[in-house]
């Protein structure tokens, strides 16, 4: 009996464990795919938009789905009399939308700090801890007033400490990064303006497209678009991965269930003698079948419950080890596991019990 | 006598033996299927991740420095370009086999009839190459830009195009601005020459490439008379996720490694070592990993492999316990027979040997059958998920063999112990 119970419990464990993993893989893997960075881009539909427009538009997403939001404002500045593109951003947001940024030194944190792209650092021979002045020429300095005389506008100057060197292998290496507050202080114009915002959202491509359409319809200042490179590729790869886990689950389950069935068959066949004895003292076939089936169903019930618990523990362990996050408990899985294990045990014992009842009791008892 | 007894069991109790063999076969097939899939999943997922495009960028060494420092705008500087003739060398590096695709890019600007300036990019489209190694390769944009959605027309194709084909693909935004459709002609005035482009396809790239015109490499070069020169090369390579050694090499440069570390690093397909080898092969270039793609690939690969390993372990445990259970159940069933043997004077040793031999003959038959069935399951998974076969790994054979033997042995131990403890009189009496 212990043997049978153990085998049913193993089957049920594999069933509930693998199904939990299968249902959780898209969510967990989706989170991993956010490593590729932003999958939605906001741009101004008019001339410009502000950080509050971005927040309004981002509010249309379910707040739980947004991994990170990073607004960017680009300005042409000068360092050592050479033009450079400076970007103002929210460092905490970028950390989440672009987890692949590799920084030598410290992350951008507060005012007066500058994150320098690797190419810029090479050109100016900058390293961590260097001090540098950034010049910004306000608009209008090159124009002439109505008398034809040049209007002299002083350059805005701000001193920064280089906190880190940025290495991405992309064009970010040609820019310098500072906080939004710093770039506003440097330009002293257009408070709250942003040129672009990157969002990293953990939703599937179809769901994203729906929300993007909604944003474009509801928020007039923002034009949202999908980063096709990220969304299209993610959809392709994620579909394959889920198909892989599904097929593996099906194969493992099918084989395990057959395994459980053969064990049950063996366990019941062992009791042919008992069946023979009962028949000999006058038990009817139906009563024997009922009794034995009841017994195996009970085994299925206990095995199923035990398996559901063990399966959840297993799935939890996998999730913590692989994705370092816990798995969501699916209450529906418990009755399903129990029902399936009862069905499998029931069906696999039915055959040997029936065949045992056909046998002449005298022969069975004689030991043939 | 021994052989006759074994033959007797195998033939007289064939039903029971087939059941054991069947269970062992199921367990073995589960084990071999999962192991095969697990060992191959890294390569397969890596292939799939190639849809994200190139993970290595190759640019000329002097490109940024000269352009930035001396601001040589408009002037041609030979060292700011890579040479087209060097492209084949990429496929001669140590890890050449891991390079799945690559394409050169030449970026020029040109004026349309209305005087507006547009970006024109020359590249490869299904470019056929005969490599010095005798290998053949079709390289080009189609797989490096798998996310491009073709709105109209078709991809450019060098194999079907004639020598002087002026075909071009145009970004959806640019096409709308210029009011062009497939089949239309676009006259472009380049820095050196003028060309009439025939629009073959309109694509939606969902990014800044939507404002560009893509054409064959020689057309873009002709516009600015940049014969044989290219701006950059995008390389898509299958790489191993970075570990401490790769980090060390990236941080301090390969020269800081010890000889044995260097060898290990050089002979592992890290993104950094492939970059290094490309730099060795192509003169005056800088190859660097595109972090967005390279790092994410590593993370996803690791997670997938770990997930598969844990699922495999679970199914191996399941298979092992299943086999164990059944073997114990069937051997114990034979208490009466064993009791009889003992009653007529059989030794404990010979009984154990008899039971073990019987079970192992069955186990070997079941194990071999199961191994092949499992490999078949693995192929089903490989074909339906990834559309390609799962490679046969020699490693799986010993693992499955050891697993079957150990598990069967463990399954027999409690049963044999019980059989040896039997008192023949009690058993035969029917207690």
JSON list of N, CA and C in Angstrom, two decimals, chain A residues 209-243:
[
{"chain": "A", "resi": 209, "resn": "UNK", "atom": "N", "xyz": [0.26, 46.64, -27.69]},
{"chain": "A", "resi": 209, "resn": "UNK", "atom": "CA", "xyz": [-0.28, 47.39, -28.83]},
{"chain": "A", "resi": 209, "resn": "UNK", "atom": "C", "xyz": [-1.62, 48.02, -28.46]},
{"chain": "A", "resi": 210, "resn": "UNK", "atom": "N", "xyz": [-2.45, 47.28, -27.69]},
{"chain": "A", "resi": 210, "resn": "UNK", "atom": "CA", "xyz": [-3.75, 47.81, -27.27]},
{"chain": "A", "resi": 210, "resn": "UNK", "atom": "C", "xyz": [-3.57, 49.07, -26.43]},
{"chain": "A", "resi": 211, "resn": "UNK", "atom": "N", "xyz": [-2.68, 48.97, -25.41]},
{"chain": "A", "resi": 211, "resn": "UNK", "atom": "CA", "xyz": [-2.51, 50.11, -24.51]},
{"chain": "A", "resi": 211, "resn": "UNK", "atom": "C", "xyz": [-1.90, 51.29, -25.25]},
{"chain": "A", "resi": 212, "resn": "UNK", "atom": "N", "xyz": [-0.98, 51.01, -26.18]},
{"chain": "A", "resi": 212, "resn": "UNK", "atom": "CA", "xyz": [-0.36, 52.09, -26.93]},
{"chain": "A", "resi": 212, "resn": "UNK", "atom": "C", "xyz": [-1.42, 52.84, -27.75]},
{"chain": "A", "resi": 213, "resn": "UNK", "atom": "N", "xyz": [-2.35, 52.09, -28.36]},
{"chain": "A", "resi": 213, "resn": "UNK", "atom": "CA", "xyz": [-3.44, 52.74, -29.11]},
{"chain": "A", "resi": 213, "resn": "UNK", "atom": "C", "xyz": [-4.27, 53.62, -28.18]},
{"chain": "A", "resi": 214, "resn": "UNK", "atom": "N", "xyz": [-4.53, 53.09, -26.97]},
{"chain": "A", "resi": 214, "resn": "UNK", "atom": "CA", "xyz": [-5.33, 53.81, -25.99]},
{"chain": "A", "resi": 214, "resn": "UNK", "atom": "C", "xyz": [-4.64, 55.13, -25.61]},
{"chain": "A", "resi": 215, "resn": "UNK", "atom": "N", "xyz": [-3.33, 55.06, -25.39]},
{"chain": "A", "resi": 215, "resn": "UNK", "atom": "CA", "xyz": [-2.59, 56.26, -25.00]},
{"chain": "A", "resi": 215, "resn": "UNK", "atom": "C", "xyz": [-2.65, 57.29, -26.11]},
{"chain": "A", "resi": 216, "resn": "UNK", "atom": "N", "xyz": [-2.44, 56.84, -27.34]},
{"chain": "A", "resi": 216, "resn": "UNK", "atom": "CA", "xyz": [-2.47, 57.78, -28.46]},
{"chain": "A", "resi": 216, "resn": "UNK", "atom": "C", "xyz": [-3.83, 58.43, -28.61]},
{"chain": "A", "resi": 217, "resn": "UNK", "atom": "N", "xyz": [-4.89, 57.70, -28.23]},
{"chain": "A", "resi": 217, "resn": "UNK", "atom": "CA", "xyz": [-6.23, 58.27, -28.33]},
{"chain": "A", "resi": 217, "resn": "UNK", "atom": "C", "xyz": [-6.52, 59.21, -27.17]},
{"chain": "A", "resi": 218, "resn": "UNK", "atom": "N", "xyz": [-6.02, 58.88, -25.97]},
{"chain": "A", "resi": 218, "resn": "UNK", "atom": "CA", "xyz": [-6.42, 59.63, -24.79]},
{"chain": "A", "resi": 218, "resn": "UNK", "atom": "C", "xyz": [-5.53, 60.82, -24.45]},
{"chain": "A", "resi": 219, "resn": "UNK", "atom": "N", "xyz": [-4.22, 60.65, -24.62]},
{"chain": "A", "resi": 219, "resn": "UNK", "atom": "CA", "xyz": [-3.30, 61.74, -24.24]},
{"chain": "A", "resi": 219, "resn": "UNK", "atom": "C", "xyz": [-2.83, 62.43, -25.52]},
{"chain": "A", "resi": 220, "resn": "UNK", "atom": "N", "xyz": [-3.27, 63.65, -25.71]},
{"chain": "A", "resi": 220, "resn": "UNK", "atom": "CA", "xyz": [-3.03, 64.31, -27.00]},
{"chain": "A", "resi": 220, "resn": "UNK", "atom": "C", "xyz": [-1.58, 64.74, -27.17]},
{"chain": "A", "resi": 221, "resn": "UNK", "atom": "N", "xyz": [-0.88, 65.00, -26.06]},
{"chain": "A", "resi": 221, "resn": "UNK", "atom": "CA", "xyz": [0.48, 65.53, -26.19]},
{"chain": "A", "resi": 221, "resn": "UNK", "atom": "C", "xyz": [1.52, 64.45, -26.44]},
{"chain": "A", "resi": 222, "resn": "UNK", "atom": "N", "xyz": [1.13, 63.19, -26.20]},
{"chain": "A", "resi": 222, "resn": "UNK", "atom": "CA", "xyz": [2.12, 62.11, -26.27]},
{"chain": "A", "resi": 222, "resn": "UNK", "atom": "C", "xyz": [1.84, 61.20, -27.45]},
{"chain": "A", "resi": 223, "resn": "UNK", "atom": "N", "xyz": [2.89, 60.85, -28.16]},
{"chain": "A", "resi": 223, "resn": "UNK", "atom": "CA", "xyz": [2.76, 59.83, -29.19]},
{"chain": "A", "resi": 223, "resn": "UNK", "atom": "C", "xyz": [3.53, 58.60, -28.73]},
{"chain": "A", "resi": 224, "resn": "UNK", "atom": "N", "xyz": [2.80, 57.51, -28.48]},
{"chain": "A", "resi": 224, "resn": "UNK", "atom": "CA", "xyz": [3.45, 56.30, -27.99]},
{"chain": "A", "resi": 224, "resn": "UNK", "atom": "C", "xyz": [3.69, 55.36, -29.15]},
{"chain": "A", "resi": 225, "resn": "UNK", "atom": "N", "xyz": [4.83, 54.70, -29.15]},
{"chain": "A", "resi": 225, "resn": "UNK", "atom": "CA", "xyz": [5.07, 53.69, -30.18]},
{"chain": "A", "resi": 225, "resn": "UNK", "atom": "C", "xyz": [5.84, 52.52, -29.59]},
{"chain": "A", "resi": 226, "resn": "UNK", "atom": "N", "xyz": [5.70, 51.38, -30.25]},
{"chain": "A", "resi": 226, "resn": "UNK", "atom": "CA", "xyz": [6.36, 50.17, -29.77]},
{"chain": "A", "resi": 226, "resn": "UNK", "atom": "C", "xyz": [7.76, 50.10, -30.36]},
{"chain": "A", "resi": 227, "resn": "UNK", "atom": "N", "xyz": [8.70, 49.59, -29.57]},
{"chain": "A", "resi": 227, "resn": "UNK", "atom": "CA", "xyz": [10.03, 49.34, -30.10]},
{"chain": "A", "resi": 227, "resn": "UNK", "atom": "C", "xyz": [9.97, 47.95, -30.73]},
{"chain": "A", "resi": 228, "resn": "UNK", "atom": "N", "xyz": [9.79, 47.94, -32.04]},
{"chain": "A", "resi": 228, "resn": "UNK", "atom": "CA", "xyz": [9.49, 46.68, -32.72]},
{"chain": "A", "resi": 228, "resn": "UNK", "atom": "C", "xyz": [10.60, 45.66, -32.52]},
{"chain": "A", "resi": 229, "resn": "UNK", "atom": "N", "xyz": [11.83, 46.12, -32.51]},
{"chain": "A", "resi": 229, "resn": "UNK", "atom": "CA", "xyz": [12.94, 45.20, -32.36]},
{"chain": "A", "resi": 229, "resn": "UNK", "atom": "C", "xyz": [12.80, 44.38, -31.09]},
{"chain": "A", "resi": 230, "resn": "UNK", "atom": "N", "xyz": [12.36, 45.04, -30.01]},
{"chain": "A", "resi": 230, "resn": "UNK", "atom": "CA", "xyz": [12.25, 44.34, -28.73]},
{"chain": "A", "resi": 230, "resn": "UNK", "atom": "C", "xyz": [10.95, 43.54, -28.66]},
{"chain": "A", "resi": 231, "resn": "UNK", "atom": "N", "xyz": [9.82, 44.18, -29.02]},
{"chain": "A", "resi": 231, "resn": "UNK", "atom": "CA", "xyz": [8.54, 43.49, -28.84]},
{"chain": "A", "resi": 231, "resn": "UNK", "atom": "C", "xyz": [8.40, 42.30, -29.78]},
{"chain": "A", "resi": 232, "resn": "UNK", "atom": "N", "xyz": [8.76, 42.50, -31.05]},
{"chain": "A", "resi": 232, "resn": "UNK", "atom": "CA", "xyz": [8.59, 41.42, -32.03]},
{"chain": "A", "resi": 232, "resn": "UNK", "atom": "C", "xyz": [9.48, 40.24, -31.67]},
{"chain": "A", "resi": 233, "resn": "UNK", "atom": "N", "xyz": [10.73, 40.54, -31.33]},
{"chain": "A", "resi": 233, "resn": "UNK", "atom": "CA", "xyz": [11.66, 39.46, -31.01]},
{"chain": "A", "resi": 233, "resn": "UNK", "atom": "C", "xyz": [11.24, 38.74, -29.74]},
{"chain": "A", "resi": 234, "resn": "UNK", "atom": "N", "xyz": [10.77, 39.51, -28.76]},
{"chain": "A", "resi": 234, "resn": "UNK", "atom": "CA", "xyz": [10.35, 38.89, -27.50]},
{"chain": "A", "resi": 234, "resn": "UNK", "atom": "C", "xyz": [9.20, 37.93, -27.74]},
{"chain": "A", "resi": 235, "resn": "UNK", "atom": "N", "xyz": [8.24, 38.37, -28.58]},
{"chain": "A", "resi": 235, "resn": "UNK", "atom": "CA", "xyz": [7.09, 37.51, -28.86]},
{"chain": "A", "resi": 235, "resn": "UNK", "atom": "C", "xyz": [7.56, 36.20, -29.48]},
{"chain": "A", "resi": 236, "resn": "UNK", "atom": "N", "xyz": [8.51, 36.28, -30.44]},
{"chain": "A", "resi": 236, "resn": "UNK", "atom": "CA", "xyz": [9.00, 35.07, -31.10]},
{"chain": "A", "resi": 236, "resn": "UNK", "atom": "C", "xyz": [9.64, 34.12, -30.10]},
{"chain": "A", "resi": 237, "resn": "UNK", "atom": "N", "xyz": [10.57, 34.66, -29.32]},
{"chain": "A", "resi": 237, "resn": "UNK", "atom": "CA", "xyz": [11.33, 33.79, -28.43]},
{"chain": "A", "resi": 237, "resn": "UNK", "atom": "C", "xyz": [10.46, 33.25, -27.30]},
{"chain": "A", "resi": 238, "resn": "UNK", "atom": "N", "xyz": [9.61, 34.11, -26.75]},
{"chain": "A", "resi": 238, "resn": "UNK", "atom": "CA", "xyz": [8.78, 33.68, -25.62]},
{"chain": "A", "resi": 238, "resn": "UNK", "atom": "C", "xyz": [7.81, 32.58, -26.04]},
{"chain": "A", "resi": 239, "resn": "UNK", "atom": "N", "xyz": [7.25, 32.70, -27.25]},
{"chain": "A", "resi": 239, "resn": "UNK", "atom": "CA", "xyz": [6.34, 31.66, -27.74]},
{"chain": "A", "resi": 239, "resn": "UNK", "atom": "C", "xyz": [7.06, 30.32, -27.80]},
{"chain": "A", "resi": 240, "resn": "UNK", "atom": "N", "xyz": [8.29, 30.34, -28.30]},
{"chain": "A", "resi": 240, "resn": "UNK", "atom": "CA", "xyz": [9.07, 29.11, -28.41]},
{"chain": "A", "resi": 240, "resn": "UNK", "atom": "C", "xyz": [9.33, 28.53, -27.03]},
{"chain": "A", "resi": 241, "resn": "UNK", "atom": "N", "xyz": [9.73, 29.39, -26.10]},
{"chain": "A", "resi": 241, "resn": "UNK", "atom": "CA", "xyz": [10.06, 28.90, -24.76]},
{"chain": "A", "resi": 241, "resn": "UNK", "atom": "C", "xyz": [8.84, 28.28, -24.10]},
{"chain": "A", "resi": 242, "resn": "UNK", "atom": "N", "xyz": [7.69, 28.92, -24.28]},
{"chain": "A", "resi": 242, "resn": "UNK", "atom": "CA", "xyz": [6.50, 28.39, -23.65]},
{"chain": "A", "resi": 242, "resn": "UNK", "atom": "C", "xyz": [6.12, 27.06, -24.30]},
{"chain": "A", "resi": 243, "resn": "UNK", "atom": "N", "xyz": [6.27, 26.99, -25.61]},
{"chain": "A", "resi": 243, "resn": "UNK", "atom": "CA", "xyz": [5.98, 25.74, -26.31]},
{"chain": "A", "resi": 243, "resn": "UNK", "atom": "C", "xyz": [6.91, 24.64, -25.80]}
]
